[in-house]
Coordinates of C-alpha atoms and ligand atoms in Angstrom, one line a residue:
M1 CA 45.8 42.0 -21.8
K2 CA 45.7 38.9 -19.9
K3 CA 42.5 38.5 -17.8
I4 CA 43.0 39.7 -14.7
K5 CA 41.6 36.5 -13.2
E6 CA 44.2 34.4 -15.1
R7 CA 46.8 36.8 -13.9
A8 CA 45.7 36.4 -10.2
A9 CA 45.5 32.8 -10.6
A10 CA 48.9 32.3 -12.0
L11 CA 50.4 34.3 -9.0
I12 CA 48.4 32.5 -6.5
L13 CA 49.7 28.9 -8.0
A14 CA 53.4 30.2 -8.1
A15 CA 53.1 31.3 -4.4
A16 CA 51.6 28.1 -3.3
S17 CA 54.2 25.9 -4.9
E18 CA 56.9 28.2 -3.4
S19 CA 55.6 28.0 0.2
F20 CA 54.2 24.4 -0.1
P21 CA 56.7 22.6 -2.0
G22 CA 55.6 19.2 -3.3
A23 CA 51.9 19.8 -2.7
E24 CA 49.6 18.6 -5.3
L25 CA 48.0 21.8 -6.5
P26 CA 44.9 22.4 -8.7
S27 CA 45.3 23.4 -12.3
A28 CA 45.4 27.2 -13.2
E29 CA 42.0 26.8 -14.6
E30 CA 40.4 25.5 -11.3
I31 CA 42.0 28.4 -9.4
T32 CA 40.8 30.9 -12.0
S33 CA 37.3 29.3 -11.5
L34 CA 37.4 29.6 -7.6
L35 CA 38.3 33.3 -7.8
E36 CA 35.3 35.5 -6.8
Y37 CA 34.3 39.5 -7.5
P38 CA 33.5 40.5 -3.8
P39 CA 30.2 42.4 -3.5
D40 CA 31.9 45.1 -1.6
S41 CA 35.1 46.5 -3.1
A42 CA 36.5 47.1 0.6
M43 CA 37.0 43.5 0.5
G44 CA 39.2 43.7 -2.6
D45 CA 38.6 43.5 -6.3
L46 CA 39.1 39.9 -6.3
A47 CA 38.7 37.4 -3.6
F48 CA 40.2 33.7 -3.3
P49 CA 38.7 31.4 -0.9
C50 CA 41.4 29.1 0.3
F51 CA 39.1 26.2 2.0
R52 CA 39.5 24.1 -1.2
L53 CA 43.2 24.0 -0.7
S54 CA 43.1 23.2 2.8
R55 CA 43.3 19.3 2.1
V56 CA 46.0 19.2 -0.4
L57 CA 48.0 21.7 1.4
R58 CA 47.3 20.2 4.8
A59 CA 46.9 23.7 6.5
A60 CA 43.9 25.7 7.7
P61 CA 42.4 28.1 5.4
P62 CA 43.7 31.2 7.3
K63 CA 47.0 30.0 7.6
I64 CA 46.9 29.4 3.7
A65 CA 45.7 32.8 3.1
A66 CA 48.1 34.5 5.2
T67 CA 51.2 32.6 3.7
L68 CA 49.8 33.2 0.0
A69 CA 49.4 37.0 0.9
E70 CA 53.2 37.1 1.9
G71 CA 54.1 35.6 -1.2
I72 CA 52.4 37.6 -3.9
A73 CA 54.0 40.8 -5.1
D74 CA 52.9 42.2 -8.4
P75 CA 52.4 45.6 -10.2
A76 CA 48.8 44.6 -11.2
F77 CA 48.0 44.7 -7.5
S78 CA 48.5 47.2 -5.2
R79 CA 47.3 45.3 -2.1
V80 CA 46.9 41.6 -1.0
E81 CA 45.2 40.7 2.3
A82 CA 44.6 37.7 4.1
V83 CA 41.0 38.3 5.9
G84 CA 40.1 34.8 7.6
G85 CA 40.0 31.9 4.9
Y86 CA 40.1 34.5 2.2
L87 CA 42.9 36.0 0.2
N88 CA 41.7 39.6 -1.0
L89 CA 43.5 41.2 -4.0
F90 CA 43.1 44.8 -4.7
I91 CA 44.0 45.7 -8.4
D92 CA 46.1 48.6 -9.0
T93 CA 43.6 50.5 -11.1
A94 CA 45.9 53.2 -12.4
A95 CA 48.5 50.8 -13.9
M96 CA 45.5 48.5 -15.1
A97 CA 44.0 51.3 -16.7
E98 CA 47.2 52.1 -18.7
R99 CA 47.4 48.8 -20.0
L100 CA 44.0 48.1 -20.7
I101 CA 42.9 51.4 -22.5
S102 CA 45.9 51.2 -24.5
D103 CA 45.0 47.4 -25.4
I104 CA 41.4 48.5 -26.4
A105 CA 42.8 51.3 -28.6
A106 CA 45.2 48.9 -30.3
A107 CA 42.7 45.9 -30.6
G108 CA 39.8 48.2 -31.7
E109 CA 36.6 46.0 -32.5
N110 CA 38.8 42.9 -31.9
Y111 CA 39.0 43.7 -28.0
G112 CA 37.5 40.9 -26.1
S113 CA 37.5 38.3 -28.7
P114 CA 38.2 34.9 -27.3
A115 CA 39.7 33.8 -30.8
I116 CA 38.8 30.1 -30.0
G117 CA 37.0 29.4 -33.3
E118 CA 39.9 29.8 -35.7
G119 CA 39.5 26.9 -38.3
R120 CA 36.4 25.6 -36.7
T121 CA 32.7 25.8 -38.3
V122 CA 29.5 26.3 -36.5
V123 CA 26.2 25.7 -38.1
L124 CA 23.3 27.8 -36.5
D125 CA 19.8 26.8 -37.2
Y126 CA 17.4 29.6 -36.2
S127 CA 14.2 31.7 -36.8
S128 CA 12.9 29.0 -39.0
P129 CA 9.4 29.9 -39.1
N130 CA 6.7 27.8 -40.3
V131 CA 5.6 28.8 -44.0
A132 CA 2.0 30.3 -44.1
K133 CA 1.6 30.4 -40.5
P134 CA 2.2 33.7 -39.0
F135 CA 5.7 34.9 -38.0
H136 CA 4.6 36.0 -34.4
I137 CA 6.2 37.2 -31.3
G138 CA 6.9 33.7 -30.4
H139 CA 9.6 33.6 -33.1
L140 CA 11.4 36.6 -31.6
G141 CA 13.5 34.3 -29.2
T142 CA 14.7 32.0 -32.1
T143 CA 15.5 34.9 -34.3
V144 CA 17.3 37.2 -31.9
I145 CA 18.8 34.7 -29.6
G146 CA 19.9 32.5 -32.6
H147 CA 21.4 35.6 -34.5
S148 CA 23.4 37.0 -31.4
L149 CA 24.8 33.5 -31.0
K150 CA 25.9 33.5 -34.6
L151 CA 27.6 37.2 -34.1
L152 CA 29.1 35.8 -30.7
H153 CA 30.7 33.0 -32.7
E154 CA 31.8 35.1 -35.5
F155 CA 33.4 37.3 -33.0
A156 CA 35.3 34.4 -31.5
G157 CA 36.7 33.5 -35.1
Y158 CA 34.3 30.9 -36.1
R159 CA 33.1 30.2 -39.6
C160 CA 29.3 30.6 -39.2
V161 CA 26.8 29.0 -41.4
G162 CA 23.1 30.6 -40.5
I163 CA 20.2 28.3 -41.6
N164 CA 16.7 29.1 -41.7
H165 CA 15.2 25.8 -41.7
L166 CA 11.8 27.0 -43.0
G167 CA 8.8 24.9 -42.1
D168 CA 8.0 24.4 -45.6
W169 CA 6.5 20.9 -45.7
G170 CA 3.8 19.5 -43.7
T171 CA 0.1 19.1 -43.1
Q172 CA -0.4 22.9 -42.9
F173 CA -0.1 23.0 -46.6
G174 CA -2.9 20.8 -47.1
K175 CA -5.0 23.2 -44.8
L176 CA -3.9 26.4 -46.8
I177 CA -4.7 24.7 -50.0
V178 CA -8.2 23.6 -48.9
A179 CA -8.8 27.2 -47.4
Y180 CA -7.7 28.8 -50.3
R181 CA -9.8 26.8 -52.8
R182 CA -12.9 27.2 -50.6
W183 CA -12.8 30.8 -49.3
G184 CA -9.8 32.4 -51.1
D185 CA -9.3 34.3 -54.2
R186 CA -6.2 35.1 -56.2
A187 CA -6.6 38.7 -56.5
E188 CA -6.9 39.1 -52.6
V189 CA -4.0 37.0 -51.9
E190 CA -1.9 39.0 -54.3
A191 CA -3.0 42.3 -52.6
R192 CA -2.9 41.2 -49.1
E193 CA -0.2 38.7 -49.3
I194 CA 0.7 37.1 -45.9
D195 CA -2.3 38.6 -44.0
E196 CA -4.5 37.0 -46.3
L197 CA -2.7 33.6 -46.1
V198 CA -2.9 34.0 -42.2
R199 CA -6.7 35.0 -42.4
L200 CA -7.2 31.8 -44.5
Y201 CA -5.3 29.6 -42.1
V202 CA -7.2 30.9 -39.3
K203 CA -10.5 30.5 -40.9
F204 CA -9.6 26.8 -41.7
H205 CA -9.2 26.1 -37.9
A206 CA -12.4 27.9 -37.1
E207 CA -14.6 26.1 -39.7
A208 CA -12.8 22.6 -38.9
E209 CA -13.9 23.0 -35.1
A210 CA -17.6 22.6 -36.6
D211 CA -16.5 20.3 -39.6
P212 CA -13.9 17.9 -38.8
T213 CA -14.2 16.2 -42.3
L214 CA -12.2 19.3 -43.7
E215 CA -9.1 17.9 -41.6
D216 CA -9.5 14.8 -43.9
E217 CA -9.9 16.8 -46.8
A218 CA -6.4 18.9 -46.1
R219 CA -4.7 15.6 -45.2
A220 CA -5.6 14.3 -48.7
E221 CA -4.2 17.5 -50.5
F222 CA -1.0 17.3 -48.6
K223 CA -0.9 13.6 -49.7
K224 CA -1.4 14.8 -53.2
L225 CA 1.4 17.6 -52.8
E226 CA 3.7 14.7 -51.7
M227 CA 2.8 12.8 -54.8
H228 CA 3.8 16.0 -56.6
D229 CA 0.6 17.1 -58.0
E230 CA 1.1 20.1 -60.3
E231 CA -1.5 22.4 -59.1
N232 CA -0.7 21.8 -55.5
L233 CA 3.0 22.3 -56.1
A234 CA 2.3 25.5 -57.9
L235 CA 0.1 26.7 -54.8
W236 CA 2.8 25.6 -52.4
R237 CA 5.4 27.6 -54.3
W238 CA 3.4 30.6 -54.3
F239 CA 2.6 30.6 -50.6
I240 CA 6.3 30.1 -49.8
E241 CA 7.4 33.1 -52.1
I242 CA 4.7 35.3 -50.4
S243 CA 6.1 34.1 -47.1
L244 CA 9.6 34.6 -47.6
R245 CA 8.9 38.1 -48.9
E246 CA 7.4 38.9 -45.8
Y247 CA 10.1 37.6 -43.6
G248 CA 12.5 39.4 -45.4
K249 CA 11.1 42.8 -44.2
T250 CA 11.6 41.7 -40.9
Y251 CA 15.0 40.2 -41.2
R252 CA 16.1 43.6 -43.1
M253 CA 14.9 45.5 -40.1
L254 CA 16.9 43.4 -37.7
G255 CA 20.0 43.2 -40.1
I256 CA 19.7 39.5 -40.5
E257 CA 21.0 37.5 -43.5
F258 CA 20.9 33.7 -43.6
D259 CA 23.5 31.6 -45.4
S260 CA 20.8 29.0 -46.4
Y261 CA 17.1 28.7 -46.6
N262 CA 17.2 25.1 -47.0
G263 CA 13.7 24.1 -45.2
E264 CA 12.2 20.9 -44.4
S265 CA 11.2 20.2 -48.1
F266 CA 14.8 20.2 -48.9
Y267 CA 15.4 16.7 -47.2
T268 CA 12.7 15.0 -49.1
D269 CA 15.0 13.1 -51.2
K270 CA 17.6 12.8 -48.6
M271 CA 15.4 10.9 -46.1
P272 CA 15.5 7.6 -47.5
A273 CA 19.1 6.9 -47.0
E274 CA 18.8 7.9 -43.4
I275 CA 15.9 5.7 -42.8
E276 CA 17.6 2.9 -44.4
K277 CA 20.8 3.5 -41.9
I278 CA 18.3 3.5 -38.9
R279 CA 16.7 0.1 -40.1
A280 CA 20.1 -1.3 -40.8
A281 CA 21.3 -0.5 -37.3
G282 CA 18.2 -2.5 -36.1
L283 CA 16.6 0.4 -34.6
L284 CA 13.4 0.5 -36.1
T285 CA 10.5 -1.1 -34.5
I286 CA 6.9 -1.0 -35.6
D287 CA 4.3 0.5 -33.0
D288 CA 0.7 0.6 -33.8
G289 CA 1.6 0.5 -37.7
A290 CA 4.1 3.6 -37.1
S291 CA 7.8 2.9 -37.6
V292 CA 9.7 4.2 -34.3
V293 CA 12.9 4.2 -32.5
N294 CA 12.3 2.9 -29.0
L295 CA 14.0 5.0 -26.3
E296 CA 12.5 3.4 -23.2
E297 CA 16.1 2.9 -22.0
W298 CA 16.8 6.5 -22.1
K299 CA 13.5 7.3 -20.3
M300 CA 12.1 8.9 -23.4
P301 CA 9.0 8.2 -25.5
P302 CA 9.9 6.6 -29.0
C303 CA 11.1 8.8 -31.8
L304 CA 8.6 8.7 -34.6
I305 CA 10.4 8.0 -38.0
L306 CA 7.3 7.0 -40.4
K307 CA 3.6 7.6 -40.1
R308 CA 1.5 4.5 -40.6
D309 CA 0.9 5.7 -44.1
G310 CA 4.7 5.8 -44.6
S311 CA 4.9 9.6 -44.6
T312 CA 7.9 11.1 -43.0
L313 CA 7.8 13.2 -39.9
Y314 CA 9.6 16.3 -38.1
P315 CA 12.4 14.3 -36.5
T316 CA 12.9 12.2 -39.7
R317 CA 13.6 15.6 -41.5
D318 CA 16.0 16.7 -38.8
I319 CA 18.1 13.4 -38.7
A320 CA 18.3 14.0 -42.5
A321 CA 19.2 17.7 -42.1
A322 CA 21.8 17.1 -39.6
A323 CA 23.5 14.3 -41.6
Y324 CA 23.5 16.4 -44.7
R325 CA 24.9 19.5 -42.8
H326 CA 27.6 17.3 -41.2
A327 CA 28.6 16.2 -44.7
T328 CA 28.4 19.7 -46.2
Y329 CA 29.9 21.8 -43.5
D330 CA 32.0 19.6 -41.5
F331 CA 30.6 21.3 -38.5
D332 CA 32.4 21.5 -35.1
K333 CA 28.8 22.3 -33.5
C334 CA 25.3 22.5 -34.8
I335 CA 23.2 24.7 -32.8
Y336 CA 19.5 24.7 -32.7
V337 CA 17.6 27.5 -31.1
T338 CA 13.8 26.7 -30.4
S339 CA 11.3 27.3 -27.6
A340 CA 11.7 24.9 -24.7
G341 CA 8.6 23.2 -25.8
Q342 CA 11.0 21.4 -28.3
S343 CA 13.5 20.1 -26.1
L344 CA 12.2 16.5 -25.9
H345 CA 12.0 16.4 -29.7
F346 CA 15.8 17.4 -29.7
A347 CA 16.7 15.0 -27.0
Q348 CA 15.0 12.1 -28.9
W349 CA 16.5 12.6 -32.2
F350 CA 20.0 13.5 -30.9
K351 CA 19.8 10.1 -29.2
V352 CA 18.7 8.5 -32.4
V353 CA 21.7 10.1 -34.2
E354 CA 24.0 8.7 -31.6
L355 CA 22.4 5.2 -31.9
M356 CA 22.8 5.2 -35.7
G357 CA 26.7 5.4 -35.0
Y358 CA 27.6 8.9 -36.1
D359 CA 30.6 10.0 -34.1
W360 CA 29.5 13.8 -34.3
Y361 CA 26.3 13.3 -32.3
D362 CA 27.7 15.1 -29.4
R363 CA 28.3 18.1 -31.6
L364 CA 24.6 18.7 -31.8
V365 CA 23.4 21.4 -29.3
H366 CA 20.0 22.3 -28.4
V367 CA 19.3 26.1 -27.1
P368 CA 15.9 26.3 -25.7
Y369 CA 14.0 29.5 -24.4
G370 CA 11.0 30.3 -22.5
T371 CA 7.6 31.4 -23.7
V372 CA 6.7 34.9 -24.7
S373 CA 3.4 36.5 -23.7
L374 CA 2.0 39.9 -24.3
G375 CA 0.2 41.4 -21.3
G376 CA -0.2 38.1 -19.8
A377 CA -2.1 36.4 -23.0
K378 CA -0.4 33.6 -24.3
L379 CA 0.1 33.6 -28.1
A380 CA -1.7 31.0 -30.1
T381 CA -1.4 30.7 -33.9
R382 CA -4.7 28.9 -34.6
T383 CA -7.0 31.1 -32.8
G384 CA -5.9 34.3 -34.6
N385 CA -5.2 35.7 -31.3
V386 CA -1.3 36.3 -32.4
V387 CA 0.8 39.4 -32.3
L388 CA 2.9 39.5 -35.5
L389 CA 6.4 40.3 -35.2
K390 CA 6.3 43.1 -37.8
D391 CA 3.5 44.7 -36.0
L392 CA 5.1 44.7 -32.5
F393 CA 8.4 46.2 -34.3
A394 CA 6.2 48.7 -36.3
E395 CA 4.5 49.8 -33.2
A396 CA 7.7 50.2 -31.3
V397 CA 9.1 52.3 -34.2
E398 CA 5.8 54.4 -34.1
K399 CA 6.2 54.8 -30.6
V400 CA 9.9 56.2 -31.0
R401 CA 8.8 58.4 -33.8
A402 CA 6.2 60.0 -31.4
I403 CA 8.6 60.5 -28.5
T404 CA 11.3 62.1 -30.7
A405 CA 8.7 64.5 -32.1
E406 CA 7.4 65.3 -28.8
K407 CA 11.1 65.7 -27.4
N408 CA 12.2 68.0 -30.5
P409 CA 9.2 69.6 -32.1
G410 CA 9.6 70.8 -35.4
A411 CA 13.1 69.0 -35.8
A412 CA 13.6 66.6 -39.0
I413 CA 13.2 62.9 -38.2
D414 CA 15.8 60.7 -39.1
E415 CA 13.8 57.5 -40.1
E416 CA 16.8 55.2 -40.0
V417 CA 17.5 56.2 -36.3
V418 CA 13.9 55.9 -35.1
E419 CA 13.9 52.3 -36.7
A420 CA 17.3 51.5 -35.2
V421 CA 15.8 52.7 -31.7
G422 CA 12.4 51.0 -31.9
V423 CA 13.7 47.6 -33.2
G424 CA 16.5 47.7 -30.8
A425 CA 14.2 48.6 -27.8
V426 CA 12.5 45.2 -28.6
I427 CA 15.5 43.2 -28.9
F428 CA 17.1 44.5 -25.9
Y429 CA 14.2 44.0 -23.6
Y430 CA 13.8 40.6 -25.0
L431 CA 17.5 39.7 -24.4
S432 CA 17.5 41.0 -20.8
G433 CA 16.8 38.1 -18.9
S434 CA 18.1 34.6 -19.2
R435 CA 16.6 32.9 -22.0
I436 CA 14.9 30.1 -20.4
H437 CA 12.6 32.2 -18.3
D438 CA 9.3 33.0 -19.6
I439 CA 8.7 36.6 -20.6
N440 CA 5.8 39.0 -20.4
F441 CA 6.4 41.4 -23.0
S442 CA 5.7 45.2 -22.0
L443 CA 6.3 47.6 -25.0
S444 CA 6.1 50.7 -22.7
D445 CA 8.9 49.2 -20.3
A446 CA 10.9 48.4 -23.5
L447 CA 10.8 51.9 -24.7
S448 CA 11.4 53.8 -21.9
F449 CA 14.5 56.3 -22.1
D450 CA 15.1 56.5 -18.4
G451 CA 15.1 52.6 -17.5
N452 CA 17.5 49.9 -18.3
T453 CA 16.4 49.6 -21.9
G454 CA 17.9 49.6 -25.4
P455 CA 17.1 53.4 -26.1
Y456 CA 19.1 54.3 -22.8
A457 CA 22.3 52.2 -24.0
Q458 CA 22.0 53.5 -27.4
Y459 CA 21.8 56.7 -26.1
T460 CA 24.8 56.3 -23.9
Y461 CA 26.7 55.0 -27.2
A462 CA 25.6 58.5 -28.9
R463 CA 26.9 60.3 -26.0
T464 CA 30.4 58.8 -26.3
C465 CA 30.2 59.7 -30.2
S466 CA 29.5 63.2 -29.3
L467 CA 32.2 63.7 -26.8
L468 CA 34.7 62.0 -29.3
E469 CA 33.8 64.4 -31.9
K470 CA 34.3 67.6 -29.5
A471 CA 37.4 66.2 -28.5
G472 CA 38.7 66.1 -32.1
G473 CA 41.3 63.3 -31.7
V474 CA 42.1 60.5 -29.2
P475 CA 45.2 61.0 -27.1
A476 CA 47.2 58.0 -25.7
Y477 CA 46.6 57.0 -22.2
K478 CA 49.4 57.6 -19.7
A479 CA 49.2 56.8 -16.1
S480 CA 49.5 60.1 -14.0
A481 CA 47.2 61.7 -11.4
P482 CA 45.4 59.3 -9.2
L483 CA 42.1 58.0 -10.6
T484 CA 38.7 59.0 -9.1
E485 CA 36.5 56.1 -7.7
E486 CA 34.2 56.5 -10.7
E487 CA 37.2 56.0 -13.2
R488 CA 38.4 53.0 -11.2
A489 CA 34.8 51.6 -11.3
L490 CA 34.6 52.0 -15.1
V491 CA 37.9 50.7 -15.8
R492 CA 37.2 47.4 -13.8
V493 CA 33.9 47.2 -15.8
L494 CA 35.8 47.5 -19.2
A495 CA 38.2 44.8 -18.1
L496 CA 35.4 42.4 -17.6
F497 CA 34.2 42.3 -21.2
P498 CA 36.4 39.4 -22.5
E499 CA 35.2 37.3 -19.6
R500 CA 31.5 38.1 -20.3
V501 CA 32.0 37.4 -24.0
E502 CA 33.2 33.8 -22.9
E503 CA 30.8 33.4 -20.7
A504 CA 27.8 34.3 -23.1
L505 CA 29.4 32.1 -25.6
S506 CA 29.9 28.9 -23.2
E507 CA 26.5 29.3 -21.8
Y508 CA 24.8 30.2 -25.3
E509 CA 23.4 33.1 -23.4
P510 CA 23.3 36.7 -25.1
S511 CA 21.6 38.1 -22.0
V512 CA 25.2 38.0 -20.5
I513 CA 26.1 40.8 -22.9
T514 CA 22.9 42.7 -22.4
R515 CA 23.6 42.7 -18.7
Y516 CA 27.2 43.7 -19.3
I517 CA 25.9 46.8 -21.5
L518 CA 23.7 48.0 -18.5
D519 CA 26.7 47.7 -16.2
L520 CA 29.0 49.6 -18.7
C521 CA 26.4 52.2 -19.3
A522 CA 25.8 52.7 -15.6
A523 CA 29.6 53.1 -14.9
F524 CA 30.1 55.3 -17.8
N525 CA 27.2 57.7 -17.0
R526 CA 28.4 58.0 -13.4
F527 CA 31.8 58.8 -14.8
Y528 CA 30.3 61.4 -17.2
H529 CA 28.4 63.1 -14.4
E530 CA 30.9 63.2 -11.7
C531 CA 34.1 63.8 -13.9
Q532 CA 35.0 66.6 -16.0
I533 CA 36.0 65.3 -19.3
L534 CA 36.6 67.9 -21.9
S535 CA 36.7 70.5 -19.3
A536 CA 39.4 68.8 -17.0
E537 CA 41.7 71.4 -16.3
D538 CA 45.0 69.1 -16.2
E539 CA 45.9 68.4 -19.6
G540 CA 47.0 64.8 -18.7
V541 CA 43.7 64.0 -17.0
R542 CA 41.8 65.5 -19.9
A543 CA 43.8 63.3 -22.3
N544 CA 43.2 60.2 -20.2
R545 CA 39.3 60.8 -19.9
I546 CA 39.1 61.2 -23.6
A547 CA 41.1 58.1 -24.2
T548 CA 38.7 56.5 -21.6
V549 CA 35.7 57.5 -23.4
A550 CA 37.1 56.2 -26.5
A551 CA 37.5 52.8 -24.9
V552 CA 34.0 52.8 -23.7
H553 CA 32.8 53.7 -27.2
T554 CA 34.7 50.8 -28.8
V555 CA 33.6 48.3 -26.2
L556 CA 30.0 49.5 -25.8
G557 CA 29.6 49.6 -29.7
R558 CA 30.8 46.1 -30.1
A559 CA 28.5 44.8 -27.3
L560 CA 25.5 46.2 -28.8
R561 CA 26.1 45.0 -32.2
L562 CA 26.8 41.6 -30.7
I563 CA 22.9 41.6 -29.5
C564 CA 21.7 42.5 -32.9
L565 CA 21.4 46.2 -31.9
K566 CA 22.1 49.1 -34.4
T567 CA 24.6 52.1 -33.2
P568 CA 23.4 55.1 -34.4
E569 CA 25.9 58.0 -33.5
K570 CA 23.4 60.5 -33.0
I571 CA 19.9 60.1 -30.9
Ligands
LIG1 N1 9.8 25.3 -37.6 C1 9.8 24.9 -36.4 C2 8.9 25.9 -35.5 O1 8.6 26.8 -36.0 C3 11.2 25.2 -35.9 C4 12.5 24.6 -36.5 C5 13.7 24.4 -35.8 N2 14.7 23.9 -36.3 C6 14.9 22.3 -36.5 N3 15.9 22.1 -37.3 N4 14.0 21.6 -36.0 O2 8.4 25.3 -34.6

């Protein structure tokens, strides 16, 4: 079905060119973007403010509204009224319901796909933890926003390449090597794996407070690593292997798989060519011994390319990685999801890529998000005051297990469902607000079955499953008896899904889908409580209501999966 706003825009344009011949009218897209959803349905389902047209049509807005209202007749709208400078359109929901619900039944899981990605490639760089440092709650954002953006792009037909740009190179390895040699022990690391590495990393920082020479020692060990010292390389590989095994557990829980784990170390041999290109473009200047690109003209501090000792930096590796990815994947977009703290870093090296003359510089997109705290406490890696992602998920799963046992004493517990609900609750809570806002995480709020939470949404989905199972087959929808207010409201929400998907994509904002899920659940549950479904007396009404439940089932399931939630059939 054509989206309702587009249909209205086409009608408005047609009526305007009919009544105001020769006028220079805005484009259909512009009209579409001016259309509003009025807060109160007494003012119509769609409203078009005529003020912007006043100049081109040389008429007062109320006059334009009245003229357009006269000129529009379409089965999609039961009523079109002028009120002041507004044109209010009332959707014929019964007619729309039949078209929409048949369309959803026909399109199935594809309903709402904007199909704009055909033949295009998107590279998504996300999660990307720093090896040997804890994978903590601060990584929740990049991991779930990144993955959801990947799912959204896949839904739109893009070929997606998910890259885990592991922080697997840098001075932290020098620190870890020093800490391991001084205070570590192989058996202990083998037994406690990442926990022991984190303990060593934290201890290094505690000890270095009192003895700053440890920092020099760490730098020297990293330098040895860069010079391919065998012993240090072996430790480095071992630390990475342990870390990857650990991340794998969390990714499996979240249903995330990456197409590539090429981390920072992968670009070691690819940097010299890029550095040469920067130099050849005349961009490199020496600043206090370091090689930098001056960005004063763009009101940014210089982008650091080489340290005084000639070693490379984070931006150097990012520039090399972008060039490599462009050559390898020929991307239409390369998306980076990190905390807003890195916004300057991305703005700087994106500019360097542009100055280097790469014509794909404008395909690089940084998607920042706000900070996460837990009970008000900011999370810091170095002090050991961290909440690990796996612990957060484990605690959520544990709580769901307890709630389930309490609700159904003695019943067998389905571990897969308990995990899907616990993990889903954390993700849903995190993806509820705009990504750029800082968030204070509350596990009990996230897990509430009564609030606007993941468990509530998954529970609503399970309700659609059980209704459909009892119905034993989905009939076709045929417009018949007038709809109840709850049915009309539900149909209107179902019709909004394609628009919301587009918005989530264009804003890089999975929370648009989360909020949509809440709207859909609210409308569905009102319908469920107020309207008889399986027990409806009229056969036609019963059939249509079952078909409506099936449509909600399809759309809700799709929407939940787009934000990385699993959709168990029974909870
Ligand atoms: N490892 C970095 C961190 O944890 C994030 C990497 C993001 N991706 C990139 N290409 N810079 O802060």
